[in-house]
PDB file of C-alpha atoms in Angstrom:
ATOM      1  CA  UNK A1200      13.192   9.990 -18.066  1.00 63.00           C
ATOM      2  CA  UNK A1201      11.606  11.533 -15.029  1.00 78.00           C
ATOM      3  CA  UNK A1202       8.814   9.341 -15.235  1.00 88.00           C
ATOM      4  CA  UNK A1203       8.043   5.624 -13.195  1.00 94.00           C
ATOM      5  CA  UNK A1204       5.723   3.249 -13.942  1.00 96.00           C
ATOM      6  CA  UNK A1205       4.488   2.548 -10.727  1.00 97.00           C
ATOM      7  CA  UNK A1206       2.062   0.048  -9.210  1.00 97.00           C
ATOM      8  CA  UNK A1207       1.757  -1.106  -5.529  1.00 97.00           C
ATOM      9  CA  UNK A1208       1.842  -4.364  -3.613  1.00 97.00           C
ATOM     10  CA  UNK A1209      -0.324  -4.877  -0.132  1.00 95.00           C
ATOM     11  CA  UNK A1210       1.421  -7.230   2.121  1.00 96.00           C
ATOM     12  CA  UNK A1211      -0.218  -8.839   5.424  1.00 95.00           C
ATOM     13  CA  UNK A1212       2.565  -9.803   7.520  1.00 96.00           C
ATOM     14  CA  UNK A1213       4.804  -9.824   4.653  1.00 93.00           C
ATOM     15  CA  UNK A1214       2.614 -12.272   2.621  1.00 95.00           C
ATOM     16  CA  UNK A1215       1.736 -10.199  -0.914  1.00 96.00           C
ATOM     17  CA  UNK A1216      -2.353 -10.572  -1.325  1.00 95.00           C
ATOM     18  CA  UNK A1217      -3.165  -7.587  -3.479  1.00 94.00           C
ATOM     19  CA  UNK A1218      -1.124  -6.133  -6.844  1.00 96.00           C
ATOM     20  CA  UNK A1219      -2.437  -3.092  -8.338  1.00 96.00           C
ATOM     21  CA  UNK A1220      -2.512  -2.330 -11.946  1.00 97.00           C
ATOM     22  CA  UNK A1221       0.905  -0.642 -13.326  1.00 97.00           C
ATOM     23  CA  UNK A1222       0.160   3.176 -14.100  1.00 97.00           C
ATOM     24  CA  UNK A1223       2.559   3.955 -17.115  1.00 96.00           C
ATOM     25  CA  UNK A1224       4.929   6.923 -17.275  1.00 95.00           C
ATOM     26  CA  UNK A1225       3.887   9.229 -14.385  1.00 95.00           C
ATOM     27  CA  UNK A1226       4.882  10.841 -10.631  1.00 93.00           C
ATOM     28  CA  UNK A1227       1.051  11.138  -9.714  1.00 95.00           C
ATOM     29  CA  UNK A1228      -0.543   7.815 -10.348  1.00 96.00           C
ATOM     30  CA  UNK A1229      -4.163   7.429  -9.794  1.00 96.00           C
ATOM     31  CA  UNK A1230      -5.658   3.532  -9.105  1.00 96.00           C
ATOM     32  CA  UNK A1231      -8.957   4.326  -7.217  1.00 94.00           C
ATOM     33  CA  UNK A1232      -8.542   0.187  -6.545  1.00 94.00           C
ATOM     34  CA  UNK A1233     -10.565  -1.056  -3.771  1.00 93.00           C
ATOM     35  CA  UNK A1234      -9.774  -4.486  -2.215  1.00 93.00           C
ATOM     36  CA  UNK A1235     -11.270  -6.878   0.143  1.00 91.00           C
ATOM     37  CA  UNK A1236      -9.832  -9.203   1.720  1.00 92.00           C
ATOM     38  CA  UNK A1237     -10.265 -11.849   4.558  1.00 90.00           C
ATOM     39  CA  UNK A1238      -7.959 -10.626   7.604  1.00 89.00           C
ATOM     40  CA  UNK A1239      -6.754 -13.589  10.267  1.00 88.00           C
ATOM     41  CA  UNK A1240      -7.386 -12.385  13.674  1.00 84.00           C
ATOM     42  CA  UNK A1241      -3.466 -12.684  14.734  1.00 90.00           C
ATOM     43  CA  UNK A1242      -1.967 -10.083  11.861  1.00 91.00           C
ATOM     44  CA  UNK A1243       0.133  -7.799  13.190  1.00 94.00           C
ATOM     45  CA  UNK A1244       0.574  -5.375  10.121  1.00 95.00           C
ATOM     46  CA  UNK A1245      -0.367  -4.296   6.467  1.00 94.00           C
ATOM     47  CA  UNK A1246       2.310  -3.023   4.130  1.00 96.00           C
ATOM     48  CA  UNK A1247       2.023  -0.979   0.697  1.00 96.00           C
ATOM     49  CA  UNK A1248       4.840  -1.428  -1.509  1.00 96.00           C
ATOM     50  CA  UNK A1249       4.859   0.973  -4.258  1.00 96.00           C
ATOM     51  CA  UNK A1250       7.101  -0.252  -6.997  1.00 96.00           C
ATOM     52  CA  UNK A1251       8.355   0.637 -10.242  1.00 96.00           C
ATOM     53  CA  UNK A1252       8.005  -1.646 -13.114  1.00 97.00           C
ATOM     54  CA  UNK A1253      11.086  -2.256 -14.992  1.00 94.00           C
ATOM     55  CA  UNK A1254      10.934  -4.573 -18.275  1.00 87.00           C
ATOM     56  CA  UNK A1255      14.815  -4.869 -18.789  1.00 91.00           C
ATOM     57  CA  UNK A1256      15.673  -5.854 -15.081  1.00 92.00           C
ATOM     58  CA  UNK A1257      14.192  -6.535 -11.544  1.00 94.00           C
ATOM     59  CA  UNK A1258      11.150  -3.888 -10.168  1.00 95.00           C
ATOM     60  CA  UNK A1259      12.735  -0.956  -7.847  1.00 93.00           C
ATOM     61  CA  UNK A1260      11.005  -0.104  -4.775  1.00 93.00           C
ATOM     62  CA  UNK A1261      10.047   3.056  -4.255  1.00 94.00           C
ATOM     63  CA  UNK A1262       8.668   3.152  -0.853  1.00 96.00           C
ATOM     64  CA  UNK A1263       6.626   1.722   1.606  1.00 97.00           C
ATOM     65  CA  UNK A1264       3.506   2.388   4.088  1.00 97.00           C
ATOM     66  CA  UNK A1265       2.965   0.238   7.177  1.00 96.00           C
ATOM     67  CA  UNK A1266       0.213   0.268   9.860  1.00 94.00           C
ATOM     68  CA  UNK A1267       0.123  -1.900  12.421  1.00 93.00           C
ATOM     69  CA  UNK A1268      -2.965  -3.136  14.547  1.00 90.00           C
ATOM     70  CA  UNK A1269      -2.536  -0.509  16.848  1.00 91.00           C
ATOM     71  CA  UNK A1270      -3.027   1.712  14.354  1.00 91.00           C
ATOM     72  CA  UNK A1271      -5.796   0.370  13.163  1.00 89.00           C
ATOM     73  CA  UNK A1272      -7.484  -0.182  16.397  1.00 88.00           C
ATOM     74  CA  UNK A1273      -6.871   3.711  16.855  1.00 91.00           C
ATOM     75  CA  UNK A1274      -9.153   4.433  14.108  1.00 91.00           C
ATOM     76  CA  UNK A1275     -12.143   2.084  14.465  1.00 86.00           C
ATOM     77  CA  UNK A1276     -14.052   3.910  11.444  1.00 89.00           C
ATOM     78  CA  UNK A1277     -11.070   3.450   9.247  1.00 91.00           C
ATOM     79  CA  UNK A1278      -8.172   5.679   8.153  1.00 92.00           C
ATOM     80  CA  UNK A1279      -8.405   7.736   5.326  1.00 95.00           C
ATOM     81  CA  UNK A1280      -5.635  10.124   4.100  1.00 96.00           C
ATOM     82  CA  UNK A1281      -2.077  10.819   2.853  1.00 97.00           C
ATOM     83  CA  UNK A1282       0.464   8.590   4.147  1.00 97.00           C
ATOM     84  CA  UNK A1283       4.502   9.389   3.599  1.00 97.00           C
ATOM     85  CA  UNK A1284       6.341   7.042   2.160  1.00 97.00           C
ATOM     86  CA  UNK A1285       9.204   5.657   3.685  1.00 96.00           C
ATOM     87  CA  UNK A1286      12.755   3.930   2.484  1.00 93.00           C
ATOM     88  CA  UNK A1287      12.763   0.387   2.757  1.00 91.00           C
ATOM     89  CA  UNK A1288      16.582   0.516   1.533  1.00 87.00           C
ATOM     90  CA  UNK A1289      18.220   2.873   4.535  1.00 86.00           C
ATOM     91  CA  UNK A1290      20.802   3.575   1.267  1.00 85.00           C
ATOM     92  CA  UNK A1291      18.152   5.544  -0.848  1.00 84.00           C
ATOM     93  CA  UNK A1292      16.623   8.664  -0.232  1.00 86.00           C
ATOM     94  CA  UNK A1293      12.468   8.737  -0.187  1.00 90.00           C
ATOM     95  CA  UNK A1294      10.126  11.283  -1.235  1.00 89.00           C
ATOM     96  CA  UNK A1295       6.404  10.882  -1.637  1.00 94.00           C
ATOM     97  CA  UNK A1296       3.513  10.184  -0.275  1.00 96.00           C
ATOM     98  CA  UNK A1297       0.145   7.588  -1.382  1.00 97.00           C
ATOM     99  CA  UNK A1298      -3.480   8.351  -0.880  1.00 97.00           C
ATOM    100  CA  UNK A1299      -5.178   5.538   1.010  1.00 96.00           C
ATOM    101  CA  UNK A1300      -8.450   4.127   2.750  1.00 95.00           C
ATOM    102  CA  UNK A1301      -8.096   0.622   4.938  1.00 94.00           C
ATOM    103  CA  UNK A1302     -10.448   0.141   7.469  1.00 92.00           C
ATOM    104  CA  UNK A1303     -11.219  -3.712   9.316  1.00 89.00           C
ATOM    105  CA  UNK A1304     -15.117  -4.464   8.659  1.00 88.00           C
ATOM    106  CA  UNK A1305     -17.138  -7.196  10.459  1.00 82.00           C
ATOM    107  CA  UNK A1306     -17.205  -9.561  13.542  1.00 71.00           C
ATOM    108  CA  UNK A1307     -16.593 -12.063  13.818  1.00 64.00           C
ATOM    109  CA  UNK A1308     -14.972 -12.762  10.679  1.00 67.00           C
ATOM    110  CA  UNK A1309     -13.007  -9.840   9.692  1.00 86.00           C
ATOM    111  CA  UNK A1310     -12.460  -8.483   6.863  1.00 90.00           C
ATOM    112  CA  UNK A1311      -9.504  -5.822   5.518  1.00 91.00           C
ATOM    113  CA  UNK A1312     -11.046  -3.227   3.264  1.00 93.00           C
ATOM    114  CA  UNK A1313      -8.316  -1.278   0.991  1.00 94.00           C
ATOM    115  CA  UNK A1314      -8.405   1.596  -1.426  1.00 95.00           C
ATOM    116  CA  UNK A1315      -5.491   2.187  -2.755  1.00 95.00           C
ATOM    117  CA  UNK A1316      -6.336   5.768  -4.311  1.00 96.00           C
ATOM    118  CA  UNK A1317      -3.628   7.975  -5.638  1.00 96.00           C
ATOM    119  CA  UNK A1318       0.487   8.810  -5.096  1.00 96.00           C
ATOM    120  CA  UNK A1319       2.868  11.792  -5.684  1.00 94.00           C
TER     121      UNK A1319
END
């Protein structure tokens, strides 16, 4: 129909902790979701799934975002910007890219702070 209904899943170390809302019938879903989280001091990445919702049979994946720690660590103010997504099936071709904030607040117990903003 040229359309998804797409909504996004944030994984720690492959353990899902955040679902966004589904945004029916569009290519340029806006959330402007903001998420905090508790963040154990051994993770070694966070991963946004964005999916497409599918009544009649299972979700499809879309793409996928990762940054590591490193990453993280690289921007100690946060990151803030478009990130491309990539295939998480090597079999399907990707195209698009999601608007995000994630930044690690406060010592000693740290926190993960995500906005999931926007994709096209």
């Amino acid at each position: 129909t040229g359309s998804s209904d797409p909504y996004c899943i944030v994984k720690i170390d492959d353990e899902a902790i955040i679902r966004t809302a589904t945004v029916w019938k569009t290519l340029s879903p806006f959330w402007g979701e903001e998420y905090e989280v508790h963040l154990q001091p051994t993770f070694h990445s966070i991963s946004i799934y964005v999916m497409d919702e599918d009544a009649l049979s299972r979700d499809d994946v879309i793409g996928k975002v990762c940054i590591t720690r490193d990453m993280l660590e690289e921007h100690p103010k946060g990151y803030s910007g478009w990130m491309s997504l990539s295939e998480v099936d090597p079999n399907e071709e990707v195209q698009g890219e999601i608007h995000l904030q994630v930044e690690v607040v406060g010592s000693p117990g740290r926190r993960l702070r995500c906005a999931v903003l926007e994709a096209r």
